[in-house]
Amino acid sequence: MSDNTSHAPTVQCPTCGGPSVFEPANAWRPFCSQRCKNIDLGAWAAEEFRVPAQTPPQDAQYGDPRTED
Ligand SMILES: [Zn+2]
């Protein structure tokens, strides 16, 4: 094996679809850049805001038999 071309493994950036260097030197992997990572995180946050927050059932607080006198 005389292939000494040290090309780092690359993956497809989930945000822009471009090549992303997948190695410790790339702090934003699997994204290609901080910008793409922030975009993805922003998309996640947007999805979270679209989901209505569900309040837990309150009978869990009144279901304790020890509170019965
Ligand atoms: Zn990207």
mmCIF file of N, CA and C and ligand atoms in Angstrom:
data_model
loop_
_atom_site.group_PDB
_atom_site.id
_atom_site.type_symbol
_atom_site.label_atom_id
_atom_site.label_comp_id
_atom_site.label_asym_id
_atom_site.label_seq_id
_atom_site.Cartn_x
_atom_site.Cartn_y
_atom_site.Cartn_z
ATOM 1 N N MET A 1 0.834 -1.202 0.000
ATOM 2 C CA MET A 1 0.000 0.000 0.000
ATOM 3 C C MET A 1 0.869 1.252 0.000
ATOM 4 N N SER A 2 0.993 1.875 -1.094
ATOM 5 C CA SER A 2 1.812 3.086 -1.172
ATOM 6 C C SER A 2 0.925 4.318 -1.315
ATOM 7 N N ASP A 3 -0.267 4.172 -0.850
ATOM 8 C CA ASP A 3 -1.182 5.316 -0.937
ATOM 9 C C ASP A 3 -0.972 6.207 0.281
ATOM 10 N N ASN A 4 -0.188 7.216 0.116
ATOM 11 C CA ASN A 4 0.107 8.095 1.252
ATOM 12 C C ASN A 4 -0.689 9.389 1.197
ATOM 13 N N THR A 5 -1.754 9.386 0.440
ATOM 14 C CA THR A 5 -2.603 10.577 0.415
ATOM 15 C C THR A 5 -3.439 10.573 1.689
ATOM 16 N N SER A 6 -3.127 11.452 2.590
ATOM 17 C CA SER A 6 -3.791 11.481 3.888
ATOM 18 C C SER A 6 -5.103 12.251 3.805
ATOM 19 N N HIS A 7 -6.018 11.705 3.055
ATOM 20 C CA HIS A 7 -7.326 12.364 2.998
ATOM 21 C C HIS A 7 -8.178 11.867 4.149
ATOM 22 N N ALA A 8 -8.681 12.784 4.922
ATOM 23 C CA ALA A 8 -9.486 12.409 6.066
ATOM 24 C C ALA A 8 -10.836 11.880 5.592
ATOM 25 N N PRO A 9 -11.436 11.012 6.376
ATOM 26 C CA PRO A 9 -12.762 10.508 6.022
ATOM 27 C C PRO A 9 -13.778 11.638 6.041
ATOM 28 N N THR A 10 -14.605 11.647 5.047
ATOM 29 C CA THR A 10 -15.604 12.707 4.971
ATOM 30 C C THR A 10 -17.003 12.102 4.975
ATOM 31 N N VAL A 11 -17.899 12.824 5.591
ATOM 32 C CA VAL A 11 -19.299 12.419 5.587
ATOM 33 C C VAL A 11 -20.106 13.547 4.967
ATOM 34 N N GLN A 12 -21.352 13.291 4.720
ATOM 35 C CA GLN A 12 -22.200 14.316 4.141
ATOM 36 C C GLN A 12 -22.793 15.169 5.246
ATOM 37 N N CYS A 13 -22.589 16.454 5.141
ATOM 38 C CA CYS A 13 -23.117 17.374 6.140
ATOM 39 C C CYS A 13 -24.642 17.307 6.132
ATOM 40 N N PRO A 14 -25.252 17.033 7.290
ATOM 41 C CA PRO A 14 -26.715 16.918 7.355
ATOM 42 C C PRO A 14 -27.438 18.206 6.963
ATOM 43 N N THR A 15 -26.761 19.331 7.113
ATOM 44 C CA THR A 15 -27.418 20.603 6.847
ATOM 45 C C THR A 15 -27.320 21.014 5.388
ATOM 46 N N CYS A 16 -26.103 21.083 4.885
ATOM 47 C CA CYS A 16 -25.922 21.591 3.534
ATOM 48 C C CYS A 16 -25.653 20.486 2.527
ATOM 49 N N GLY A 17 -25.425 19.271 3.030
ATOM 50 C CA GLY A 17 -25.204 18.163 2.122
ATOM 51 C C GLY A 17 -23.815 18.134 1.522
ATOM 52 N N GLY A 18 -22.987 19.050 1.944
ATOM 53 C CA GLY A 18 -21.631 19.091 1.432
ATOM 54 C C GLY A 18 -20.727 18.153 2.197
ATOM 55 N N PRO A 19 -19.523 17.996 1.716
ATOM 56 C CA PRO A 19 -18.566 17.114 2.381
ATOM 57 C C PRO A 19 -18.125 17.692 3.717
ATOM 58 N N SER A 20 -18.140 16.864 4.737
ATOM 59 C CA SER A 20 -17.721 17.279 6.063
ATOM 60 C C SER A 20 -16.616 16.363 6.541
ATOM 61 N N VAL A 21 -15.521 16.940 6.966
ATOM 62 C CA VAL A 21 -14.398 16.130 7.435
ATOM 63 C C VAL A 21 -14.744 15.530 8.787
ATOM 64 N N PHE A 22 -14.759 14.209 8.819
ATOM 65 C CA PHE A 22 -15.153 13.532 10.049
ATOM 66 C C PHE A 22 -13.910 13.104 10.805
ATOM 67 N N GLU A 23 -13.362 14.018 11.548
ATOM 68 C CA GLU A 23 -12.201 13.724 12.378
ATOM 69 C C GLU A 23 -12.199 14.709 13.535
ATOM 70 N N PRO A 24 -11.464 14.411 14.608
ATOM 71 C CA PRO A 24 -11.455 15.283 15.795
ATOM 72 C C PRO A 24 -11.118 16.727 15.480
ATOM 73 N N ALA A 25 -10.403 16.960 14.392
ATOM 74 C CA ALA A 25 -10.054 18.324 14.031
ATOM 75 C C ALA A 25 -11.294 19.132 13.658
ATOM 76 N N ASN A 26 -12.324 18.430 13.266
ATOM 77 C CA ASN A 26 -13.563 19.111 12.920
ATOM 78 C C ASN A 26 -14.489 19.072 14.132
ATOM 79 N N ALA A 27 -14.521 20.166 14.854
ATOM 80 C CA ALA A 27 -15.302 20.213 16.093
ATOM 81 C C ALA A 27 -16.798 20.179 15.822
ATOM 82 N N TRP A 28 -17.166 20.398 14.570
ATOM 83 C CA TRP A 28 -18.599 20.496 14.264
ATOM 84 C C TRP A 28 -19.118 19.240 13.589
ATOM 85 N N ARG A 29 -18.289 18.213 13.530
ATOM 86 C CA ARG A 29 -18.741 16.994 12.867
ATOM 87 C C ARG A 29 -20.001 16.451 13.518
ATOM 88 N N PRO A 30 -20.907 15.843 12.845
ATOM 89 C CA PRO A 30 -20.790 15.547 11.417
ATOM 90 C C PRO A 30 -21.084 16.726 10.504
ATOM 91 N N PHE A 31 -21.213 17.894 11.068
ATOM 92 C CA PHE A 31 -21.472 19.049 10.218
ATOM 93 C C PHE A 31 -20.158 19.563 9.666
ATOM 94 N N CYS A 32 -20.239 20.340 8.598
ATOM 95 C CA CYS A 32 -19.021 20.808 7.957
ATOM 96 C C CYS A 32 -18.528 22.089 8.609
ATOM 97 N N SER A 33 -19.392 22.762 9.348
ATOM 98 C CA SER A 33 -18.982 24.024 9.948
ATOM 99 C C SER A 33 -19.900 24.352 11.123
ATOM 100 N N GLN A 34 -19.475 25.332 11.906
ATOM 101 C CA GLN A 34 -20.298 25.753 13.042
ATOM 102 C C GLN A 34 -21.632 26.303 12.554
ATOM 103 N N ARG A 35 -21.588 26.956 11.419
ATOM 104 C CA ARG A 35 -22.810 27.538 10.885
ATOM 105 C C ARG A 35 -23.843 26.444 10.615
ATOM 106 N N CYS A 36 -23.400 25.386 9.977
ATOM 107 C CA CYS A 36 -24.333 24.304 9.664
ATOM 108 C C CYS A 36 -24.846 23.657 10.936
ATOM 109 N N LYS A 37 -24.001 23.539 11.931
ATOM 110 C CA LYS A 37 -24.443 22.934 13.182
ATOM 111 C C LYS A 37 -25.485 23.821 13.846
ATOM 112 N N ASN A 38 -25.248 25.120 13.846
ATOM 113 C CA ASN A 38 -26.197 26.042 14.453
ATOM 114 C C ASN A 38 -27.531 26.013 13.720
ATOM 115 N N ILE A 39 -27.461 25.884 12.404
ATOM 116 C CA ILE A 39 -28.699 25.819 11.622
ATOM 117 C C ILE A 39 -29.488 24.593 12.029
ATOM 118 N N ASP A 40 -28.784 23.472 12.202
ATOM 119 C CA ASP A 40 -29.461 22.242 12.574
ATOM 120 C C ASP A 40 -30.057 22.358 13.965
ATOM 121 N N LEU A 41 -29.311 22.930 14.892
ATOM 122 C CA LEU A 41 -29.827 23.112 16.245
ATOM 123 C C LEU A 41 -31.031 24.039 16.234
ATOM 124 N N GLY A 42 -30.978 25.059 15.391
ATOM 125 C CA GLY A 42 -32.103 25.982 15.281
ATOM 126 C C GLY A 42 -33.334 25.272 14.762
ATOM 127 N N ALA A 43 -33.129 24.349 13.834
ATOM 128 C CA ALA A 43 -34.247 23.590 13.296
ATOM 129 C C ALA A 43 -34.854 22.723 14.381
ATOM 130 N N TRP A 44 -33.999 22.152 15.185
ATOM 131 C CA TRP A 44 -34.497 21.336 16.291
ATOM 132 C C TRP A 44 -35.320 22.190 17.253
ATOM 133 N N ALA A 45 -34.817 23.356 17.598
ATOM 134 C CA ALA A 45 -35.526 24.236 18.520
ATOM 135 C C ALA A 45 -36.878 24.626 17.938
ATOM 136 N N ALA A 46 -36.903 24.887 16.652
ATOM 137 C CA ALA A 46 -38.156 25.262 16.011
ATOM 138 C C ALA A 46 -39.159 24.115 16.091
ATOM 139 N N GLU A 47 -38.672 22.908 15.898
ATOM 140 C CA GLU A 47 -39.551 21.753 16.001
ATOM 141 C C GLU A 47 -40.093 21.625 17.421
ATOM 142 N N GLU A 48 -39.251 21.877 18.408
ATOM 143 C CA GLU A 48 -39.682 21.766 19.796
ATOM 144 C C GLU A 48 -40.778 22.768 20.115
ATOM 145 N N PHE A 49 -40.639 23.967 19.558
ATOM 146 C CA PHE A 49 -41.631 24.997 19.844
ATOM 147 C C PHE A 49 -42.967 24.670 19.203
ATOM 148 N N ARG A 50 -42.917 23.871 18.133
ATOM 149 C CA ARG A 50 -44.160 23.533 17.458
ATOM 150 C C ARG A 50 -44.932 22.471 18.235
ATOM 151 N N VAL A 51 -44.239 21.731 19.066
ATOM 152 C CA VAL A 51 -44.911 20.695 19.850
ATOM 153 C C VAL A 51 -45.498 21.334 21.101
ATOM 154 N N PRO A 52 -46.820 21.233 21.305
ATOM 155 C CA PRO A 52 -47.436 21.801 22.505
ATOM 156 C C PRO A 52 -46.949 21.090 23.751
ATOM 157 N N ALA A 53 -46.612 21.885 24.739
ATOM 158 C CA ALA A 53 -46.120 21.304 25.980
ATOM 159 C C ALA A 53 -47.269 20.619 26.712
ATOM 160 N N GLN A 54 -47.065 19.383 27.056
ATOM 161 C CA GLN A 54 -48.104 18.644 27.750
ATOM 162 C C GLN A 54 -47.832 18.662 29.234
ATOM 163 N N THR A 55 -48.805 19.091 29.996
ATOM 164 C CA THR A 55 -48.643 19.108 31.445
ATOM 165 C C THR A 55 -48.924 17.715 31.993
ATOM 166 N N PRO A 56 -48.154 17.279 32.934
ATOM 167 C CA PRO A 56 -48.362 15.945 33.508
ATOM 168 C C PRO A 56 -49.684 15.895 34.261
ATOM 169 N N PRO A 57 -50.310 14.737 34.315
ATOM 170 C CA PRO A 57 -51.583 14.590 35.043
ATOM 171 C C PRO A 57 -51.411 14.925 36.514
ATOM 172 N N GLN A 58 -52.298 15.753 37.008
ATOM 173 C CA GLN A 58 -52.127 16.225 38.376
ATOM 174 C C GLN A 58 -52.590 15.217 39.408
ATOM 175 N N ASP A 59 -53.338 14.169 38.996
ATOM 176 C CA ASP A 59 -53.763 13.239 40.029
ATOM 177 C C ASP A 59 -52.618 12.467 40.627
ATOM 178 N N ALA A 60 -51.460 12.597 40.034
ATOM 179 C CA ALA A 60 -50.305 11.924 40.625
ATOM 180 C C ALA A 60 -49.999 12.534 41.985
ATOM 181 N N GLN A 61 -50.371 13.802 42.157
ATOM 182 C CA GLN A 61 -50.089 14.459 43.431
ATOM 183 C C GLN A 61 -51.145 14.108 44.487
ATOM 184 N N TYR A 62 -52.344 13.727 44.017
ATOM 185 C CA TYR A 62 -53.410 13.453 44.971
ATOM 186 C C TYR A 62 -53.694 11.965 45.128
ATOM 187 N N GLY A 63 -52.865 11.151 44.483
ATOM 188 C CA GLY A 63 -53.116 9.719 44.522
ATOM 189 C C GLY A 63 -52.403 9.034 45.666
ATOM 190 N N ASP A 64 -51.772 9.805 46.522
ATOM 191 C CA ASP A 64 -51.028 9.192 47.621
ATOM 192 C C ASP A 64 -51.975 8.833 48.765
ATOM 193 N N PRO A 65 -52.137 7.578 49.101
ATOM 194 C CA PRO A 65 -53.076 7.156 50.153
ATOM 195 C C PRO A 65 -52.661 7.667 51.539
ATOM 196 N N ARG A 66 -51.417 8.042 51.683
ATOM 197 C CA ARG A 66 -50.967 8.505 53.001
ATOM 198 C C ARG A 66 -51.548 9.867 53.358
ATOM 199 N N THR A 67 -52.044 10.581 52.309
ATOM 200 C CA THR A 67 -52.626 11.894 52.585
ATOM 201 C C THR A 67 -54.050 11.742 53.108
ATOM 202 N N GLU A 68 -54.566 10.521 53.044
ATOM 203 C CA GLU A 68 -55.940 10.304 53.515
ATOM 204 C C GLU A 68 -55.968 10.274 55.052
ATOM 205 N N ASP A 69 -56.882 10.994 55.612
ATOM 206 C CA ASP A 69 -56.914 11.105 57.063
ATOM 207 C C ASP A 69 -57.767 9.987 57.674
HETATM 208 ZN ZN ZN B 1 -22.627 22.047 5.964
#
